[in-house]
Each structure stands twice: as C-alpha cells, then as structure tokens.
XYZ file of C-alpha atoms in Angstrom:
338
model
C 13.888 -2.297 5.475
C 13.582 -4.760 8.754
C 16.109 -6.927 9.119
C 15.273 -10.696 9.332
C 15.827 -11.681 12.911
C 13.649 -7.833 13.696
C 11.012 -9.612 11.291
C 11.195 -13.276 12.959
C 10.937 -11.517 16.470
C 7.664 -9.455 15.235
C 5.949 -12.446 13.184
C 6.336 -14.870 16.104
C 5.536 -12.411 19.008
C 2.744 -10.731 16.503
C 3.779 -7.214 17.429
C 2.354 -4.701 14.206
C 5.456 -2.975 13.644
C 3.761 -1.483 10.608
C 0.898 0.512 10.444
C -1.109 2.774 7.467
C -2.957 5.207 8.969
C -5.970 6.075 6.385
C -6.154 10.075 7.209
C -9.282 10.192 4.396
C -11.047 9.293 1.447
C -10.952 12.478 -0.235
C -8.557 12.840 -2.749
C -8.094 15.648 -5.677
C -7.604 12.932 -8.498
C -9.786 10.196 -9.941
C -7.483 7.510 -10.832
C -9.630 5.273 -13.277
C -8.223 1.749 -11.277
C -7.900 3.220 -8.219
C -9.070 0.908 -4.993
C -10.577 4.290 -2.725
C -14.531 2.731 -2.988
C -15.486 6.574 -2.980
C -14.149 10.148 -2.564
C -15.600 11.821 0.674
C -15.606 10.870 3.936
C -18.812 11.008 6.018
C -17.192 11.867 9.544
C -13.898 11.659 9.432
C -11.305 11.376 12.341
C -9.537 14.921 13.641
C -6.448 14.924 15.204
C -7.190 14.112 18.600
C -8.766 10.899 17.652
C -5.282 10.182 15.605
C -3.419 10.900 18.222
C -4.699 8.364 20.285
C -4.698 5.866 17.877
C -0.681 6.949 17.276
C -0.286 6.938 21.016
C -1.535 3.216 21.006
C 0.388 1.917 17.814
C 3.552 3.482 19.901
C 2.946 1.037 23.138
C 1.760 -2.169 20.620
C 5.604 -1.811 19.258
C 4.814 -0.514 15.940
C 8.201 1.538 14.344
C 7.212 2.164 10.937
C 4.006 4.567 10.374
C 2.489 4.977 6.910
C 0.300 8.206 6.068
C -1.748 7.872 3.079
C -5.246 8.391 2.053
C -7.310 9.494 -0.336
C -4.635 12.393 -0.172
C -3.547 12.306 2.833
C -2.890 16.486 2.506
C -6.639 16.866 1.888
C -6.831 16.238 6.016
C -6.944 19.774 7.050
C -5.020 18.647 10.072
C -2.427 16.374 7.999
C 0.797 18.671 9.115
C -0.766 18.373 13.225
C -0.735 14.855 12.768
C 2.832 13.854 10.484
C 4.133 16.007 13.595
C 2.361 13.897 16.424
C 3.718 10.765 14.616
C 7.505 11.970 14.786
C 7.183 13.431 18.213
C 5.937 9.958 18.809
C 9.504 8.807 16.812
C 7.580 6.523 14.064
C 9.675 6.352 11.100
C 7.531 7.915 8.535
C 6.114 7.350 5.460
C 4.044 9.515 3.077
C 1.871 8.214 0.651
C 0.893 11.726 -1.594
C 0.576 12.691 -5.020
C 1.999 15.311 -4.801
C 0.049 17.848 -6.540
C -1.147 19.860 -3.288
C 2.375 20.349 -2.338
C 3.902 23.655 -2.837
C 7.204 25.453 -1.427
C 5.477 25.578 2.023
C 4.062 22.091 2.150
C 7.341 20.617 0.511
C 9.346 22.793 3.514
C 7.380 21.224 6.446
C 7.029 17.590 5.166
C 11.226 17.411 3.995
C 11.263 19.099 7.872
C 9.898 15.807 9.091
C 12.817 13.644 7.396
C 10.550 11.059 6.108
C 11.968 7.728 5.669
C 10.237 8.381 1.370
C 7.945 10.266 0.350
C 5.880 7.779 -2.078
C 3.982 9.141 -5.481
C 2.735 7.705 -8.516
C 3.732 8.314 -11.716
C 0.970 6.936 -14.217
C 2.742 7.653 -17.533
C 6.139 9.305 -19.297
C 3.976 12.037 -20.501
C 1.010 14.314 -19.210
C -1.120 12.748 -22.036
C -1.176 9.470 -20.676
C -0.773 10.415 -16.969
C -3.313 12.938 -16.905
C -6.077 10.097 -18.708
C -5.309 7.870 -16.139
C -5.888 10.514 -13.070
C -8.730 12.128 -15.171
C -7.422 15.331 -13.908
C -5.660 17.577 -16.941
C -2.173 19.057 -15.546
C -1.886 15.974 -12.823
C 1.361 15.695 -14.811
C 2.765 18.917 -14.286
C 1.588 19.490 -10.909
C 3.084 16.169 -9.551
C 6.469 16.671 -10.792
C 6.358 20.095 -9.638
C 5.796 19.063 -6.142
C 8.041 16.297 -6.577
C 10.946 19.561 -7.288
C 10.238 21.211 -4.213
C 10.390 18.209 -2.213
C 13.776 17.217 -3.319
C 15.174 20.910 -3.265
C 14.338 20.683 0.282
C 15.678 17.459 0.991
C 13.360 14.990 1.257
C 13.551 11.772 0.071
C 10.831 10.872 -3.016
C 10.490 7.361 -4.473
C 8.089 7.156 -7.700
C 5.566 4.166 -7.967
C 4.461 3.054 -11.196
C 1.146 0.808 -11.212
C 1.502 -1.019 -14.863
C -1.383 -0.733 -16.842
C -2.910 -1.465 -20.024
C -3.188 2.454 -20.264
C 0.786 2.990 -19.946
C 2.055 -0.073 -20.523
C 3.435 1.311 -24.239
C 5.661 3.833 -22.392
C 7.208 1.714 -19.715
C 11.113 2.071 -21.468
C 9.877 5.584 -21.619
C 9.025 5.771 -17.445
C 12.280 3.959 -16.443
C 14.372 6.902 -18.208
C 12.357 9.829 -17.536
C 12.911 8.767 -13.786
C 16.771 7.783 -14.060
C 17.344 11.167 -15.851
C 15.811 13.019 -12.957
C 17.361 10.747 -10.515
C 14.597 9.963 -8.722
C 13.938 6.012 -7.914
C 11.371 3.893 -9.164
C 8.996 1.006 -8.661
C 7.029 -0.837 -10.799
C 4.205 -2.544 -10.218
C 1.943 -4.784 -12.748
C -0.821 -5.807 -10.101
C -3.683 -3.971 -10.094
C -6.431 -4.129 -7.360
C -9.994 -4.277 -6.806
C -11.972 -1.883 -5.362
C -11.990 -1.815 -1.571
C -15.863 -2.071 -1.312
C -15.069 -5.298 -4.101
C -15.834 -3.612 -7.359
C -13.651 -5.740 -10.132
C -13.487 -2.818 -12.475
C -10.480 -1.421 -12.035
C -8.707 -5.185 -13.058
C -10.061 -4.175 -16.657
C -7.044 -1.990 -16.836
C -4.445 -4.989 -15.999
C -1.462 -4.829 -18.220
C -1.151 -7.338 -20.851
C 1.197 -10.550 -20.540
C 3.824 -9.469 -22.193
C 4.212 -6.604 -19.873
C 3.684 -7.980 -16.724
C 6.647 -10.194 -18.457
C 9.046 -7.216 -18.773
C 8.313 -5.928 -15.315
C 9.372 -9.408 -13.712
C 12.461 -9.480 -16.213
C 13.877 -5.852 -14.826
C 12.760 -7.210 -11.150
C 14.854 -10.235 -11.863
C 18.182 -8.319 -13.337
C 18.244 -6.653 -9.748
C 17.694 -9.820 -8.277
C 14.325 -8.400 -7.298
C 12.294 -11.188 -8.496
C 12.996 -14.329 -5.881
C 10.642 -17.448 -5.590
C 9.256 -18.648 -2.097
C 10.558 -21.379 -0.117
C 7.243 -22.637 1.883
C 7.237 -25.018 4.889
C 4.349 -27.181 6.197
C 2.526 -25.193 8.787
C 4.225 -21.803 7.748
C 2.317 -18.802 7.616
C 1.483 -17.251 3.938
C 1.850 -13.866 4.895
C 1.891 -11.594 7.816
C -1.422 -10.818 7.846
C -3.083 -10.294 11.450
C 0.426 -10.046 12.685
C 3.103 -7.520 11.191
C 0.421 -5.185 10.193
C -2.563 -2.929 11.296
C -4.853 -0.543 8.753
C -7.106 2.412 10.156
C -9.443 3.884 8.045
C -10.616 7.425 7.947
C -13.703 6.627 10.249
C -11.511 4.699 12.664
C -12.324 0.544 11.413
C -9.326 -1.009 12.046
C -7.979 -3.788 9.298
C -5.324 -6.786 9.432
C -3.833 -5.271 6.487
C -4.138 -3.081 3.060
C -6.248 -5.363 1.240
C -8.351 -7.242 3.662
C -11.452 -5.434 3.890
C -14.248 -7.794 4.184
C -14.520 -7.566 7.719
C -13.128 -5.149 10.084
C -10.960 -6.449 13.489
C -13.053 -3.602 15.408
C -13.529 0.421 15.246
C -11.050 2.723 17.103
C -14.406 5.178 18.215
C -15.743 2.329 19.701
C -12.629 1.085 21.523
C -9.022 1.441 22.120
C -6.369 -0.005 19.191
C -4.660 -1.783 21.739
C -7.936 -3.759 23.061
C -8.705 -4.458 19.344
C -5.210 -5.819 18.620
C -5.344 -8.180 21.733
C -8.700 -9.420 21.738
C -10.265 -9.211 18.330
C -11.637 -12.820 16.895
C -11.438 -11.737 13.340
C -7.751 -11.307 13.618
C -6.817 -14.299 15.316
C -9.056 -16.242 12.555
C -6.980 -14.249 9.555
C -4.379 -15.461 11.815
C -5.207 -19.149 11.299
C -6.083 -18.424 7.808
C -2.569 -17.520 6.979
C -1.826 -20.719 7.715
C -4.528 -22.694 5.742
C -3.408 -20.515 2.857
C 0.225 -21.657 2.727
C -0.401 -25.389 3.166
C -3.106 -25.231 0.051
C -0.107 -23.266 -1.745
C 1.749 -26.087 -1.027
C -0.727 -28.105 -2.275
C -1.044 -26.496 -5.475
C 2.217 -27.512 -6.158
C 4.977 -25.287 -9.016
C 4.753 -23.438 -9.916
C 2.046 -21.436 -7.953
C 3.268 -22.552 -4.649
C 6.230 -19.847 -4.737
C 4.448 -16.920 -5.901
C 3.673 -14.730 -2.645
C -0.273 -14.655 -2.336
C -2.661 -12.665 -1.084
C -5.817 -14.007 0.429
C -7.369 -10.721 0.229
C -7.406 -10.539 -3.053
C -8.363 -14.476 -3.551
C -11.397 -13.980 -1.339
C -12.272 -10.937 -3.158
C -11.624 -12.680 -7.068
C -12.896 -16.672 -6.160
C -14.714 -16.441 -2.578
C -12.178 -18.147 -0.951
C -8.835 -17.115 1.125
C -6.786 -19.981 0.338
C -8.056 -20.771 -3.490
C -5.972 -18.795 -6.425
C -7.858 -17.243 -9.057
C -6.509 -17.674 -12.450
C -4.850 -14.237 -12.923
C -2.691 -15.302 -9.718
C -1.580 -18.931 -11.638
C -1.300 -16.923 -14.999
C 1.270 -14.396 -12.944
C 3.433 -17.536 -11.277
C 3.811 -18.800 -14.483
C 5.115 -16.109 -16.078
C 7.354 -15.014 -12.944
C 8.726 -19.382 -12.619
C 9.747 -18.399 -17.166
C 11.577 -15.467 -16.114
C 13.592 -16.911 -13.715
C 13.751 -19.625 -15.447
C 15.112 -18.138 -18.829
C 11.776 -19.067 -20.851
C-alpha cells in the first residue's frame, strides 16, 4: 500500500506511480462477464517494445508495475518481460489465473518475489466456477497452480467478482479460502465490456448480496465513506495511473477506454504522459466529477465514482447512473446499521 503523504506527493506532482501493463488479449478462459472486448490480439507487442515502455514508466517515477492480460502467461515472452520489470526494480504484480502455471512456471514467477500474485476464484465449487469461465476443470487447474505457487513461496491473493452466478455460495467462498489460508477479496461490481458492451452487467449480483459484501467490508473497517472538498479531484485518474494495451494505446486508467492518451509505437510513454490533451482534459474532468458529487448531495456524494463507467452507463463523466445511487444507498444502510 502507498502511504498518504507518498500518495499526496504523486497526486499533486501527477507522477503515475502505478502502471498495468496489458501483455495481451488472449486468454485460455471465457469468463461470461468478463471486460477483454475479444480474445486475440492482431499484432501484439514483443519484448523489446515492453522494454521500452518499462524503461520509460521507470524515469516517469512509476514503483508499482501490474502484469495482466488476457493471461498475461499466454505472452510467449511473459517470463523475458516479469524479469525486465524487476531488473528495472518495479514492485510487481501478477494478474493470472493460474491455470497455465505448473511446477516450472510457479518456480520462476515465486523467483521474482512478487508483491501478490492475483487470481480469481468464481465459485466454492468447480460446478459453478467452471460455468462462469466456460472452461470444464478451470476449477481444478486454478487451485492447482495456486499449490505450486505457494509451495514455492510466492505470495497469492484470491479475487472474487460477486455475481448473480455465485452469489448463493459466497459463505461457502469465504471458508474454502480461510481453510486454505489463502486471502480474499470480494468484489460485487461488475464491468462493462471494454469496447462498451453492457452485457456482462446482466450478471450483477442481486441487492441483498451486494448488501452482505459491504457488511463483511464494514466489520474490517473496509467499508469507509468519502469526505469531498470543493475543487477536489474525484479520483486519480490522468494522474496516479497509466494503462498500455497489448498493441501499445496508452490509457489514464483501467476503465477509461473511450479515447486513448496516445500509442507507445507511435511515440515514446514519456512524451505521451507530458504532452497528451486527452489526459490533461480527464484531468479537469476529475474535477467536474467531484463538485457534481457534491452536488448530488448523501448519500451518493461519498460513494467513490468512476467516470469511466458513468460515461460508459449514462454518456456523461460526471452524471451517476442508477446502479451507482442504488450501490451508495445500500453502502450509507450498512454503515449506518439499516
């Protein structure tokens, strides 16, 4: 975690100190929600283009590096890059699912002490997990990759998305993971596409167990209202953050895709970064946002919120689709004892 002076110092100076680098689009499951707009790339980057791009994020400031996909393993150069990035000294981050990893992949990745290695875990049993990847034995071959990385060392975290499709085993999630001791996140919002195909919100959880997520975020005091200022920024979007995709388009942040700051073939990260209109307008936006949360009044205003997703659900950055208002509500009664 950054500490909150580190995160004052990079929000007012703008410095990304976060950054997800994209490796590709391929990936060997087909999660039914998932936001990957399609599962092949058309000319992906090899690793001399992501070394330059690593070589830039290293003189913008950026310390924490993020390598996801797709599946990020399905880069036939994945293992050339992770060990570019930790020559480089990123603290590292590996978004996988795991099931590609066996006793030689689990060796080299726990080899570059990874800060976590991040999976998703869609259900308490292979029935419902392997429905929701549309892949039969995604179950088994997660967890078995998940064994090897923890014999060697590594760090795993398991991440949850709440749906409507495993929302009936949640109590049955939180214990499989506490029994195997490996820690767990839950998380009841679900995404559009990146491209902006709504579907995947059709698998939302219901209500009641968005309601129960926020309760067990509250009991670890996980679950905190916002305190919002006049002229604030919303979030740290075109600041704390940088995205690059597969084919090199470089974004202001995970969800923000409607427009790209610039493309990494076409020039250098750090010329993007410093020059590029589109972030210095997200930028502003940031700003607009939090003064119409303001606006909005309890108790939406202290809800975080994402423009991205606005934009994408209402046309509009700074406007709150109803989901969002439905999801403040029910976050304000939990804290609130309702």
């Amino acid at each position: 975690m950054i500490s909150s002076g580190l995160a004052a110092r990079v929000l007012s100076h703008a410095i990304p100190w976060s950054a997800y680098a994209e490796l590709t689009y391929a990936c060997n499951w087909r999660c039914v929600f998932c936001y990957n707009p399609r599962h092949k790339d058309i000319r992906r980057m090899d690793l001399g283009e992501w070394s330059a791009v690593l070589e830039s994020l290293r003189r913008l400031g950026t310390l924490q590096l993020t390598l996801t996909g797709g599946e990020p393993l399905a880069h036939p150069e994945f293992f050339d890059i992770a060990a570019t990035a930790r020559r480089l000294a990123f603290a590292l981050r590996i978004f996988t699912n795991g099931a590609l990893i066996d006793g030689d992949a689990a060796r080299r990745i726990a080899a570059f002490d990874p800060l976590a290695v991040e999976l998703s875990l869609h259900g308490a049993t292979a029935g419902v997990h392997d429905r929701t990847t549309a892949i039969p034995g995604s179950f088994e071959a997660m967890w078995k990759g998940i064994e090897g990385l923890i014999q060697h060392g590594a760090r795993v975290v398991l991440k949850t998305p709440v749906t409507s499709m495993n929302e009936h085993e949640l109590d049955a999630i939180v214990s499989l993971c506490a029994e195997r001791g490996v820690p767990l996140r839950l998380d009841a919002n679900i995404t559009p596409r990146d491209d902006g195909d709504l579907s995947p919100l059709g698998y939302s959880a219901s209500p009641e167990a968005k309601r129960s997520v926020m309760a067990m975020a509250a009991r670890l005091g996980a679950l905190r209202m916002l305190e919002r200022e006049e002229g604030g920024v919303n979030c740290g979007i075109g600041r704390i953050a940088v995205v690059v995709d597969p084919e090199g388009n470089v974004f202001p942040c995970m969800q923000w895709r409607q427009r790209a700051m610039g493309n990494v073939r076409a020039q250098d990260l750090e010329t993007i970064w410093t020059t590029s209109q589109e972030r210095q307008q997200v930028m502003r936006m940031s700003v607009e946002a939090n003064n119409a949360m303001l606006e909005l009044g309890s108790p939406g205003d202290a809800l975080p919120f994402c423009p991205a997703l606005a934009l994408q659900r209402t046309g509009s950055a700074i406007t709150p689709d109803p989901e969002y208002l439905a999801n403040a509500a029910l976050a304000h009664g939990v804290l609130k004892g309702a």
